[in-house]
């Protein structure tokens, strides 16, 4: 006998495993990248976070324990707990204990990741960070074991997914003119933060295809979300459209875990009745949601509704701001992405030399894991893993020279002068494995994808032209004195 259409036991099962996998990746990133980026000796030292805020404003365990040891312990604990949630969780426990144990597990994961997001500052200043926290907080109240999840929480997940998608649609239609004249995707695949192996091919699709897919983007983000709250099978159809849309974005770009997380949220659109009719699976015998958990879920809904006022007002405002939080715990947030699309791709190429009076041939380039440097190197696939330094390099390259949000860049160059192993672990290659360079410079290039003819002739993926100097040649001594080059000071 099929489960009732309104039951969501299977949906919870799939959702929790998917969310656990994303948590696992997020904590792995924290374990391998947080210390060189924002640890004790990071590019933005954690001591600055402690001195520049209060626990109430940006709560984090690292406010009280600002050490690399605490960071490592929290990150690897998150990895282990995420793996437990993914593989087994507390679901094998007897029914009376499964739900409390599950709530505790998801609450700890949420608290640990909250600590990284709030202490990571600019390196964690992405919309999907607060989205993971909001999704993870709702997961605390889904229950476990043979009992059904509270339907109220399922609807709160739908509301989160709605704000995620509809907010992204509104920021686009209000933002860049290219979204309204359907030309944004003529540029997006080439200028996106980190292209992937299929981005070149997507960019070279016919212009007519780009018009149709841009129109499809508006339909999926502005119309389909209203079906999330419709009865089955319309909600499931909306889920299929949303998952297909996110799958295309995953195939053609590296957007960290944004798309994967949205797919996980979309699972809430599929009731068990739909899943068992579409897939060769069956839900086990289930029990009713515990009364106390139902009561808690109602209180949760009241809290979410109250906290949704400001995000909703922002979302509907003509001056909409994307990816913002309105409470320190990031329980209910506003989302949106790519309100504008750049038509040119700028790249920073960091070069070093050990020559006293270097010629152009004496400079050697550092290579990054996601940002292109060599023109003959195919764009890599990294998502849903998050390359945080590479994302910040993309933002930095938009300016002709470093701005206030690039305070970390001076520390980055200083670390290269020291051949700092932790910082170098964030890079693809170090052209000075023995002794560090005596001088560094940062050049700014405009990159574009090769045409089909250029690719056939040369095998290259990119063409580039130099458009400026981001940082003049500088020595370690110049850097310590605060100057960059002889003609200007930018830090």
PDB file of C-alpha atoms in Angstrom, residues 73-359:
ATOM      1  CA  UNK A  73      38.905  20.792  16.112  1.00  0.00           C
ATOM      2  CA  UNK A  74      35.633  22.413  15.060  1.00  0.00           C
ATOM      3  CA  UNK A  75      36.188  21.738  11.361  1.00  0.00           C
ATOM      4  CA  UNK A  76      37.104  18.078  11.718  1.00  0.00           C
ATOM      5  CA  UNK A  77      34.340  17.542  14.277  1.00  0.00           C
ATOM      6  CA  UNK A  78      31.960  18.905  11.645  1.00  0.00           C
ATOM      7  CA  UNK A  79      33.366  16.480   9.091  1.00  0.00           C
ATOM      8  CA  UNK A  80      32.860  13.514  11.413  1.00  0.00           C
ATOM      9  CA  UNK A  81      29.356  14.525  12.485  1.00  0.00           C
ATOM     10  CA  UNK A  82      28.350  15.189   8.870  1.00  0.00           C
ATOM     11  CA  UNK A  83      29.597  11.745   7.896  1.00  0.00           C
ATOM     12  CA  UNK A  84      27.562  10.227  10.725  1.00  0.00           C
ATOM     13  CA  UNK A  85      24.459  12.074   9.538  1.00  0.00           C
ATOM     14  CA  UNK A  86      25.128  10.948   5.972  1.00  0.00           C
ATOM     15  CA  UNK A  87      25.820   7.284   6.653  1.00  0.00           C
ATOM     16  CA  UNK A  88      23.720   6.378   9.654  1.00  0.00           C
ATOM     17  CA  UNK A  89      22.736   9.252  11.897  1.00  0.00           C
ATOM     18  CA  UNK A  90      20.843   8.489  15.097  1.00  0.00           C
ATOM     19  CA  UNK A  91      18.117   6.778  13.087  1.00  0.00           C
ATOM     20  CA  UNK A  92      18.976   3.304  14.397  1.00  0.00           C
ATOM     21  CA  UNK A  93      18.093   4.341  17.943  1.00  0.00           C
ATOM     22  CA  UNK A  94      14.748   3.288  19.472  1.00  0.00           C
ATOM     23  CA  UNK A  95      11.885   5.608  18.519  1.00  0.00           C
ATOM     24  CA  UNK A  96      11.771   7.599  21.805  1.00  0.00           C
ATOM     25  CA  UNK A  97      15.449   8.546  21.411  1.00  0.00           C
ATOM     26  CA  UNK A  98      15.822   8.942  17.637  1.00  0.00           C
ATOM     27  CA  UNK A  99      14.155  12.337  17.373  1.00  0.00           C
ATOM     28  CA  UNK A 100      16.009  14.067  20.266  1.00  0.00           C
ATOM     29  CA  UNK A 101      19.327  12.582  19.106  1.00  0.00           C
ATOM     30  CA  UNK A 102      18.664  13.760  15.548  1.00  0.00           C
ATOM     31  CA  UNK A 103      17.794  17.251  16.732  1.00  0.00           C
ATOM     32  CA  UNK A 104      20.994  17.435  18.765  1.00  0.00           C
ATOM     33  CA  UNK A 105      23.121  16.236  15.836  1.00  0.00           C
ATOM     34  CA  UNK A 106      21.712  18.795  13.383  1.00  0.00           C
ATOM     35  CA  UNK A 107      21.851  21.552  15.996  1.00  0.00           C
ATOM     36  CA  UNK A 108      25.555  20.938  16.626  1.00  0.00           C
ATOM     37  CA  UNK A 109      26.282  20.963  12.885  1.00  0.00           C
ATOM     38  CA  UNK A 110      24.403  24.241  12.561  1.00  0.00           C
ATOM     39  CA  UNK A 111      26.229  25.810  15.512  1.00  0.00           C
ATOM     40  CA  UNK A 112      29.651  24.725  14.290  1.00  0.00           C
ATOM     41  CA  UNK A 113      29.086  26.086  10.803  1.00  0.00           C
ATOM     42  CA  UNK A 114      27.650  29.298  12.220  1.00  0.00           C
ATOM     43  CA  UNK A 115      31.020  29.801  13.902  1.00  0.00           C
ATOM     44  CA  UNK A 116      32.908  29.587  10.618  1.00  0.00           C
ATOM     45  CA  UNK A 117      30.530  31.853   8.705  1.00  0.00           C
ATOM     46  CA  UNK A 118      30.578  34.639  11.282  1.00  0.00           C
ATOM     47  CA  UNK A 119      34.333  34.549  11.851  1.00  0.00           C
ATOM     48  CA  UNK A 120      35.238  34.057   8.182  1.00  0.00           C
ATOM     49  CA  UNK A 121      34.078  37.558   7.182  1.00  0.00           C
ATOM     50  CA  UNK A 122      34.736  38.367   3.506  1.00  0.00           C
ATOM     51  CA  UNK A 123      35.869  34.810   2.741  1.00  0.00           C
ATOM     52  CA  UNK A 124      32.470  33.561   3.932  1.00  0.00           C
ATOM     53  CA  UNK A 125      30.409  36.464   2.625  1.00  0.00           C
ATOM     54  CA  UNK A 126      28.364  34.488   0.114  1.00  0.00           C
ATOM     55  CA  UNK A 127      24.619  33.945  -0.044  1.00  0.00           C
ATOM     56  CA  UNK A 128      24.909  30.179   0.087  1.00  0.00           C
ATOM     57  CA  UNK A 129      26.586  30.363   3.507  1.00  0.00           C
ATOM     58  CA  UNK A 130      23.536  31.932   5.159  1.00  0.00           C
ATOM     59  CA  UNK A 131      21.349  29.669   3.024  1.00  0.00           C
ATOM     60  CA  UNK A 132      23.086  26.590   4.419  1.00  0.00           C
ATOM     61  CA  UNK A 133      22.612  27.916   7.933  1.00  0.00           C
ATOM     62  CA  UNK A 134      18.912  28.605   7.368  1.00  0.00           C
ATOM     63  CA  UNK A 135      18.397  25.189   5.764  1.00  0.00           C
ATOM     64  CA  UNK A 136      20.383  23.496   8.516  1.00  0.00           C
ATOM     65  CA  UNK A 137      18.351  25.182  11.229  1.00  0.00           C
ATOM     66  CA  UNK A 138      15.088  23.927   9.734  1.00  0.00           C
ATOM     67  CA  UNK A 139      16.602  20.436   9.512  1.00  0.00           C
ATOM     68  CA  UNK A 140      16.857  20.391  13.310  1.00  0.00           C
ATOM     69  CA  UNK A 141      13.056  20.111  13.523  1.00  0.00           C
ATOM     70  CA  UNK A 142      12.417  17.443  10.862  1.00  0.00           C
ATOM     71  CA  UNK A 143      12.592  14.529  13.285  1.00  0.00           C
ATOM     72  CA  UNK A 144      13.926  11.042  12.595  1.00  0.00           C
ATOM     73  CA  UNK A 145      13.199   7.350  12.971  1.00  0.00           C
ATOM     74  CA  UNK A 146       9.852   5.883  11.928  1.00  0.00           C
ATOM     75  CA  UNK A 147       7.858   9.017  12.758  1.00  0.00           C
ATOM     76  CA  UNK A 148       6.647  11.360  10.047  1.00  0.00           C
ATOM     77  CA  UNK A 149       8.297  14.784   9.799  1.00  0.00           C
ATOM     78  CA  UNK A 150       6.169  17.774  10.776  1.00  0.00           C
ATOM     79  CA  UNK A 151       4.414  19.016   7.641  1.00  0.00           C
ATOM     80  CA  UNK A 152       4.832  22.569   8.938  1.00  0.00           C
ATOM     81  CA  UNK A 153       8.609  22.254   8.594  1.00  0.00           C
ATOM     82  CA  UNK A 154       8.221  20.922   5.050  1.00  0.00           C
ATOM     83  CA  UNK A 155       6.259  24.073   4.210  1.00  0.00           C
ATOM     84  CA  UNK A 156       8.946  26.224   5.825  1.00  0.00           C
ATOM     85  CA  UNK A 157      11.476  24.575   3.514  1.00  0.00           C
ATOM     86  CA  UNK A 158       9.220  25.443   0.574  1.00  0.00           C
ATOM     87  CA  UNK A 159       9.134  29.043   1.783  1.00  0.00           C
ATOM     88  CA  UNK A 160      12.934  29.077   1.956  1.00  0.00           C
ATOM     89  CA  UNK A 161      13.198  27.659  -1.571  1.00  0.00           C
ATOM     90  CA  UNK A 162      10.687  30.252  -2.793  1.00  0.00           C
ATOM     91  CA  UNK A 163      12.764  33.139  -1.402  1.00  0.00           C
ATOM     92  CA  UNK A 164      15.893  31.564  -2.861  1.00  0.00           C
ATOM     93  CA  UNK A 165      14.501  31.288  -6.404  1.00  0.00           C
ATOM     94  CA  UNK A 166      12.073  34.211  -6.552  1.00  0.00           C
ATOM     95  CA  UNK A 167      14.604  36.568  -4.981  1.00  0.00           C
ATOM     96  CA  UNK A 168      17.132  35.581  -7.647  1.00  0.00           C
ATOM     97  CA  UNK A 169      14.557  36.220 -10.351  1.00  0.00           C
ATOM     98  CA  UNK A 170      13.572  39.634  -9.020  1.00  0.00           C
ATOM     99  CA  UNK A 171      17.153  40.872  -8.628  1.00  0.00           C
ATOM    100  CA  UNK A 172      17.790  39.978 -12.267  1.00  0.00           C
ATOM    101  CA  UNK A 173      14.687  41.515 -13.796  1.00  0.00           C
ATOM    102  CA  UNK A 174      15.265  44.719 -11.780  1.00  0.00           C
ATOM    103  CA  UNK A 175      18.982  44.818 -12.362  1.00  0.00           C
ATOM    104  CA  UNK A 176      21.003  44.614 -15.551  1.00  0.00           C
ATOM    105  CA  UNK A 177      19.296  45.584 -18.808  1.00  0.00           C
ATOM    106  CA  UNK A 178      20.699  42.445 -20.404  1.00  0.00           C
ATOM    107  CA  UNK A 179      18.282  40.328 -18.352  1.00  0.00           C
ATOM    108  CA  UNK A 180      15.376  42.244 -19.858  1.00  0.00           C
ATOM    109  CA  UNK A 181      16.649  42.155 -23.431  1.00  0.00           C
ATOM    110  CA  UNK A 182      17.625  38.479 -23.007  1.00  0.00           C
ATOM    111  CA  UNK A 183      21.342  38.931 -23.781  1.00  0.00           C
ATOM    112  CA  UNK A 184      22.962  38.262 -20.364  1.00  0.00           C
ATOM    113  CA  UNK A 185      23.843  34.680 -21.207  1.00  0.00           C
ATOM    114  CA  UNK A 186      25.807  35.884 -24.224  1.00  0.00           C
ATOM    115  CA  UNK A 187      28.470  36.825 -21.626  1.00  0.00           C
ATOM    116  CA  UNK A 188      27.732  34.905 -18.437  1.00  0.00           C
ATOM    117  CA  UNK A 189      29.509  31.629 -19.208  1.00  0.00           C
ATOM    118  CA  UNK A 190      32.713  33.481 -20.074  1.00  0.00           C
ATOM    119  CA  UNK A 191      32.661  36.050 -17.258  1.00  0.00           C
ATOM    120  CA  UNK A 192      31.267  33.930 -14.382  1.00  0.00           C
ATOM    121  CA  UNK A 193      33.504  33.588 -11.304  1.00  0.00           C
ATOM    122  CA  UNK A 194      34.993  30.166 -12.078  1.00  0.00           C
ATOM    123  CA  UNK A 195      34.161  28.564 -15.451  1.00  0.00           C
ATOM    124  CA  UNK A 196      34.137  24.784 -15.668  1.00  0.00           C
ATOM    125  CA  UNK A 197      35.006  22.302 -18.462  1.00  0.00           C
ATOM    126  CA  UNK A 198      31.669  22.839 -20.245  1.00  0.00           C
ATOM    127  CA  UNK A 199      31.557  26.638 -19.932  1.00  0.00           C
ATOM    128  CA  UNK A 200      33.422  27.175 -23.219  1.00  0.00           C
ATOM    129  CA  UNK A 201      30.924  24.985 -25.067  1.00  0.00           C
ATOM    130  CA  UNK A 202      27.940  26.704 -23.416  1.00  0.00           C
ATOM    131  CA  UNK A 203      29.355  30.105 -24.347  1.00  0.00           C
ATOM    132  CA  UNK A 204      29.668  29.044 -27.981  1.00  0.00           C
ATOM    133  CA  UNK A 205      26.027  27.943 -28.297  1.00  0.00           C
ATOM    134  CA  UNK A 206      23.988  29.994 -30.805  1.00  0.00           C
ATOM    135  CA  UNK A 207      22.713  33.411 -29.749  1.00  0.00           C
ATOM    136  CA  UNK A 208      19.150  32.224 -30.332  1.00  0.00           C
ATOM    137  CA  UNK A 209      19.691  29.471 -27.762  1.00  0.00           C
ATOM    138  CA  UNK A 210      20.949  32.049 -25.240  1.00  0.00           C
ATOM    139  CA  UNK A 211      17.786  34.102 -25.754  1.00  0.00           C
ATOM    140  CA  UNK A 212      15.582  31.091 -25.131  1.00  0.00           C
ATOM    141  CA  UNK A 213      17.503  29.971 -22.036  1.00  0.00           C
ATOM    142  CA  UNK A 214      17.444  33.501 -20.588  1.00  0.00           C
ATOM    143  CA  UNK A 215      13.680  33.559 -21.024  1.00  0.00           C
ATOM    144  CA  UNK A 216      13.552  30.094 -19.446  1.00  0.00           C
ATOM    145  CA  UNK A 217      15.592  31.444 -16.515  1.00  0.00           C
ATOM    146  CA  UNK A 218      12.903  34.061 -15.887  1.00  0.00           C
ATOM    147  CA  UNK A 219      10.133  31.469 -16.065  1.00  0.00           C
ATOM    148  CA  UNK A 220      11.845  29.108 -13.609  1.00  0.00           C
ATOM    149  CA  UNK A 221      12.757  31.854 -11.136  1.00  0.00           C
ATOM    150  CA  UNK A 222       9.715  34.142 -11.379  1.00  0.00           C
ATOM    151  CA  UNK A 223       6.743  31.903 -12.248  1.00  0.00           C
ATOM    152  CA  UNK A 224       7.539  28.329 -11.224  1.00  0.00           C
ATOM    153  CA  UNK A 225       8.164  29.168  -7.515  1.00  0.00           C
ATOM    154  CA  UNK A 226       4.466  29.906  -6.985  1.00  0.00           C
ATOM    155  CA  UNK A 227       3.768  26.255  -7.797  1.00  0.00           C
ATOM    156  CA  UNK A 228       5.829  25.198  -4.780  1.00  0.00           C
ATOM    157  CA  UNK A 229       2.736  25.762  -2.645  1.00  0.00           C
ATOM    158  CA  UNK A 230       0.320  24.057  -5.072  1.00  0.00           C
ATOM    159  CA  UNK A 231      -1.067  20.550  -4.482  1.00  0.00           C
ATOM    160  CA  UNK A 232       0.493  17.493  -6.073  1.00  0.00           C
ATOM    161  CA  UNK A 233       1.433  16.818  -8.807  1.00  0.00           C
ATOM    162  CA  UNK A 234       1.978  20.535  -9.552  1.00  0.00           C
ATOM    163  CA  UNK A 235       4.443  21.022  -6.694  1.00  0.00           C
ATOM    164  CA  UNK A 236       6.433  18.011  -7.886  1.00  0.00           C
ATOM    165  CA  UNK A 237       6.421  19.360 -11.453  1.00  0.00           C
ATOM    166  CA  UNK A 238       7.821  22.623 -10.112  1.00  0.00           C
ATOM    167  CA  UNK A 239      10.446  20.587  -8.284  1.00  0.00           C
ATOM    168  CA  UNK A 240      11.469  18.829 -11.501  1.00  0.00           C
ATOM    169  CA  UNK A 241      11.792  22.190 -13.276  1.00  0.00           C
ATOM    170  CA  UNK A 242      13.859  23.653 -10.432  1.00  0.00           C
ATOM    171  CA  UNK A 243      16.165  20.641 -10.188  1.00  0.00           C
ATOM    172  CA  UNK A 244      16.656  20.572 -13.956  1.00  0.00           C
ATOM    173  CA  UNK A 245      17.501  24.281 -13.952  1.00  0.00           C
ATOM    174  CA  UNK A 246      20.012  23.866 -11.121  1.00  0.00           C
ATOM    175  CA  UNK A 247      21.479  20.827 -12.852  1.00  0.00           C
ATOM    176  CA  UNK A 248      22.183  22.909 -15.964  1.00  0.00           C
ATOM    177  CA  UNK A 249      23.939  25.526 -13.823  1.00  0.00           C
ATOM    178  CA  UNK A 250      26.055  22.795 -12.235  1.00  0.00           C
ATOM    179  CA  UNK A 251      26.970  21.450 -15.673  1.00  0.00           C
ATOM    180  CA  UNK A 252      28.126  24.837 -16.961  1.00  0.00           C
ATOM    181  CA  UNK A 253      29.763  26.558 -13.980  1.00  0.00           C
ATOM    182  CA  UNK A 254      31.409  26.329 -10.569  1.00  0.00           C
ATOM    183  CA  UNK A 255      29.056  27.962  -8.060  1.00  0.00           C
ATOM    184  CA  UNK A 256      30.340  26.187  -4.937  1.00  0.00           C
ATOM    185  CA  UNK A 257      27.436  24.338  -3.292  1.00  0.00           C
ATOM    186  CA  UNK A 258      24.721  26.862  -4.212  1.00  0.00           C
ATOM    187  CA  UNK A 259      23.093  24.686  -6.879  1.00  0.00           C
ATOM    188  CA  UNK A 260      23.464  21.445  -4.931  1.00  0.00           C
ATOM    189  CA  UNK A 261      21.887  23.040  -1.867  1.00  0.00           C
ATOM    190  CA  UNK A 262      18.971  24.352  -3.927  1.00  0.00           C
ATOM    191  CA  UNK A 263      18.424  20.842  -5.296  1.00  0.00           C
ATOM    192  CA  UNK A 264      18.368  19.489  -1.743  1.00  0.00           C
ATOM    193  CA  UNK A 265      15.797  22.116  -0.762  1.00  0.00           C
ATOM    194  CA  UNK A 266      13.691  21.080  -3.771  1.00  0.00           C
ATOM    195  CA  UNK A 267      13.253  17.603  -2.289  1.00  0.00           C
ATOM    196  CA  UNK A 268      10.609  19.137  -0.004  1.00  0.00           C
ATOM    197  CA  UNK A 269       8.368  19.512  -3.079  1.00  0.00           C
ATOM    198  CA  UNK A 270       7.995  15.743  -3.477  1.00  0.00           C
ATOM    199  CA  UNK A 271       5.600  13.883  -1.221  1.00  0.00           C
ATOM    200  CA  UNK A 272       6.098  10.179  -0.586  1.00  0.00           C
ATOM    201  CA  UNK A 273       3.133   9.380  -2.794  1.00  0.00           C
ATOM    202  CA  UNK A 274       4.841  11.060  -5.750  1.00  0.00           C
ATOM    203  CA  UNK A 275       8.242   9.531  -5.042  1.00  0.00           C
ATOM    204  CA  UNK A 276       6.934   5.980  -4.778  1.00  0.00           C
ATOM    205  CA  UNK A 277       4.920   6.381  -7.970  1.00  0.00           C
ATOM    206  CA  UNK A 278       7.926   7.663  -9.911  1.00  0.00           C
ATOM    207  CA  UNK A 279      10.771   5.611  -8.450  1.00  0.00           C
ATOM    208  CA  UNK A 280      11.208   1.926  -7.586  1.00  0.00           C
ATOM    209  CA  UNK A 281      11.226   2.628  -3.848  1.00  0.00           C
ATOM    210  CA  UNK A 282       8.812   2.175  -1.004  1.00  0.00           C
ATOM    211  CA  UNK A 283       8.475   3.948   2.300  1.00  0.00           C
ATOM    212  CA  UNK A 284       8.514   1.806   5.438  1.00  0.00           C
ATOM    213  CA  UNK A 285       5.713   1.722   7.934  1.00  0.00           C
ATOM    214  CA  UNK A 286       5.679   5.042   9.737  1.00  0.00           C
ATOM    215  CA  UNK A 287       4.177   6.518  12.849  1.00  0.00           C
ATOM    216  CA  UNK A 288       2.603   9.887  13.502  1.00  0.00           C
ATOM    217  CA  UNK A 289       4.725  12.919  14.266  1.00  0.00           C
ATOM    218  CA  UNK A 290       5.323  13.163  18.018  1.00  0.00           C
ATOM    219  CA  UNK A 291       2.899  15.656  19.541  1.00  0.00           C
ATOM    220  CA  UNK A 292       5.625  17.646  21.241  1.00  0.00           C
ATOM    221  CA  UNK A 293       7.550  17.976  17.943  1.00  0.00           C
ATOM    222  CA  UNK A 294       4.404  19.189  16.181  1.00  0.00           C
ATOM    223  CA  UNK A 295       3.963  21.825  18.876  1.00  0.00           C
ATOM    224  CA  UNK A 296       7.600  22.903  18.570  1.00  0.00           C
ATOM    225  CA  UNK A 297       7.249  23.117  14.787  1.00  0.00           C
ATOM    226  CA  UNK A 298       4.315  25.501  15.171  1.00  0.00           C
ATOM    227  CA  UNK A 299       6.405  27.725  17.423  1.00  0.00           C
ATOM    228  CA  UNK A 300       9.153  27.531  14.823  1.00  0.00           C
ATOM    229  CA  UNK A 301       6.713  28.622  12.116  1.00  0.00           C
ATOM    230  CA  UNK A 302       5.639  31.623  14.198  1.00  0.00           C
ATOM    231  CA  UNK A 303       9.294  32.610  14.613  1.00  0.00           C
ATOM    232  CA  UNK A 304      10.010  32.229  10.881  1.00  0.00           C
ATOM    233  CA  UNK A 305       6.935  34.263   9.924  1.00  0.00           C
ATOM    234  CA  UNK A 306       8.009  37.069  12.259  1.00  0.00           C
ATOM    235  CA  UNK A 307      11.581  37.022  10.978  1.00  0.00           C
ATOM    236  CA  UNK A 308      10.359  36.900   7.359  1.00  0.00           C
ATOM    237  CA  UNK A 309       8.927  40.412   7.440  1.00  0.00           C
ATOM    238  CA  UNK A 310      12.167  42.261   6.706  1.00  0.00           C
ATOM    239  CA  UNK A 311      13.503  39.773   4.114  1.00  0.00           C
ATOM    240  CA  UNK A 312      10.159  39.801   2.306  1.00  0.00           C
ATOM    241  CA  UNK A 313       9.961  43.581   2.395  1.00  0.00           C
ATOM    242  CA  UNK A 314      13.473  43.726   0.952  1.00  0.00           C
ATOM    243  CA  UNK A 315      12.666  41.137  -1.703  1.00  0.00           C
ATOM    244  CA  UNK A 316       9.645  43.107  -2.897  1.00  0.00           C
ATOM    245  CA  UNK A 317      11.387  46.476  -2.734  1.00  0.00           C
ATOM    246  CA  UNK A 318      12.643  48.244  -5.841  1.00  0.00           C
ATOM    247  CA  UNK A 319      15.909  48.787  -3.977  1.00  0.00           C
ATOM    248  CA  UNK A 320      16.241  45.052  -3.276  1.00  0.00           C
ATOM    249  CA  UNK A 321      19.535  43.973  -1.737  1.00  0.00           C
ATOM    250  CA  UNK A 322      20.569  40.396  -2.400  1.00  0.00           C
ATOM    251  CA  UNK A 323      22.155  37.894  -0.015  1.00  0.00           C
ATOM    252  CA  UNK A 324      21.564  39.746   3.234  1.00  0.00           C
ATOM    253  CA  UNK A 325      20.784  38.653   6.783  1.00  0.00           C
ATOM    254  CA  UNK A 326      18.581  40.541   9.208  1.00  0.00           C
ATOM    255  CA  UNK A 327      19.321  38.647  12.419  1.00  0.00           C
ATOM    256  CA  UNK A 328      22.712  37.622  13.844  1.00  0.00           C
ATOM    257  CA  UNK A 329      21.896  33.896  13.665  1.00  0.00           C
ATOM    258  CA  UNK A 330      20.905  34.128   9.983  1.00  0.00           C
ATOM    259  CA  UNK A 331      17.656  32.245  10.607  1.00  0.00           C
ATOM    260  CA  UNK A 332      15.680  33.918   7.790  1.00  0.00           C
ATOM    261  CA  UNK A 333      17.540  35.677   4.989  1.00  0.00           C
ATOM    262  CA  UNK A 334      17.132  37.246   1.585  1.00  0.00           C
ATOM    263  CA  UNK A 335      18.782  35.773  -1.484  1.00  0.00           C
ATOM    264  CA  UNK A 336      19.617  36.542  -5.083  1.00  0.00           C
ATOM    265  CA  UNK A 337      22.441  36.126  -7.570  1.00  0.00           C
ATOM    266  CA  UNK A 338      23.836  37.830 -10.672  1.00  0.00           C
ATOM    267  CA  UNK A 339      21.660  40.916 -10.616  1.00  0.00           C
ATOM    268  CA  UNK A 340      24.197  42.212 -13.108  1.00  0.00           C
ATOM    269  CA  UNK A 341      26.468  40.373 -15.519  1.00  0.00           C
ATOM    270  CA  UNK A 342      29.864  41.719 -16.549  1.00  0.00           C
ATOM    271  CA  UNK A 343      30.594  41.766 -20.257  1.00  0.00           C
ATOM    272  CA  UNK A 344      34.390  41.554 -19.840  1.00  0.00           C
ATOM    273  CA  UNK A 345      36.382  39.064 -17.820  1.00  0.00           C
ATOM    274  CA  UNK A 346      39.313  40.560 -15.946  1.00  0.00           C
ATOM    275  CA  UNK A 347      41.975  38.403 -14.322  1.00  0.00           C
ATOM    276  CA  UNK A 348      44.833  39.040 -11.942  1.00  0.00           C
ATOM    277  CA  UNK A 349      48.101  37.334 -12.792  1.00  0.00           C
ATOM    278  CA  UNK A 350      50.591  37.338  -9.922  1.00  0.00           C
ATOM    279  CA  UNK A 351      54.210  37.024 -11.038  1.00  0.00           C
ATOM    280  CA  UNK A 352      57.478  36.769  -9.164  1.00  0.00           C
ATOM    281  CA  UNK A 353      61.138  37.021 -10.005  1.00  0.00           C
ATOM    282  CA  UNK A 354      64.462  36.497  -8.301  1.00  0.00           C
ATOM    283  CA  UNK A 355      66.341  38.726 -10.774  1.00  0.00           C
ATOM    284  CA  UNK A 356      67.776  42.029  -9.576  1.00  0.00           C
ATOM    285  CA  UNK A 357      66.881  43.935 -12.739  1.00  0.00           C
ATOM    286  CA  UNK A 358      64.272  41.680 -14.307  1.00  0.00           C
ATOM    287  CA  UNK A 359      63.279  41.694 -17.946  1.00  0.00           C
TER     288      UNK A 359
END
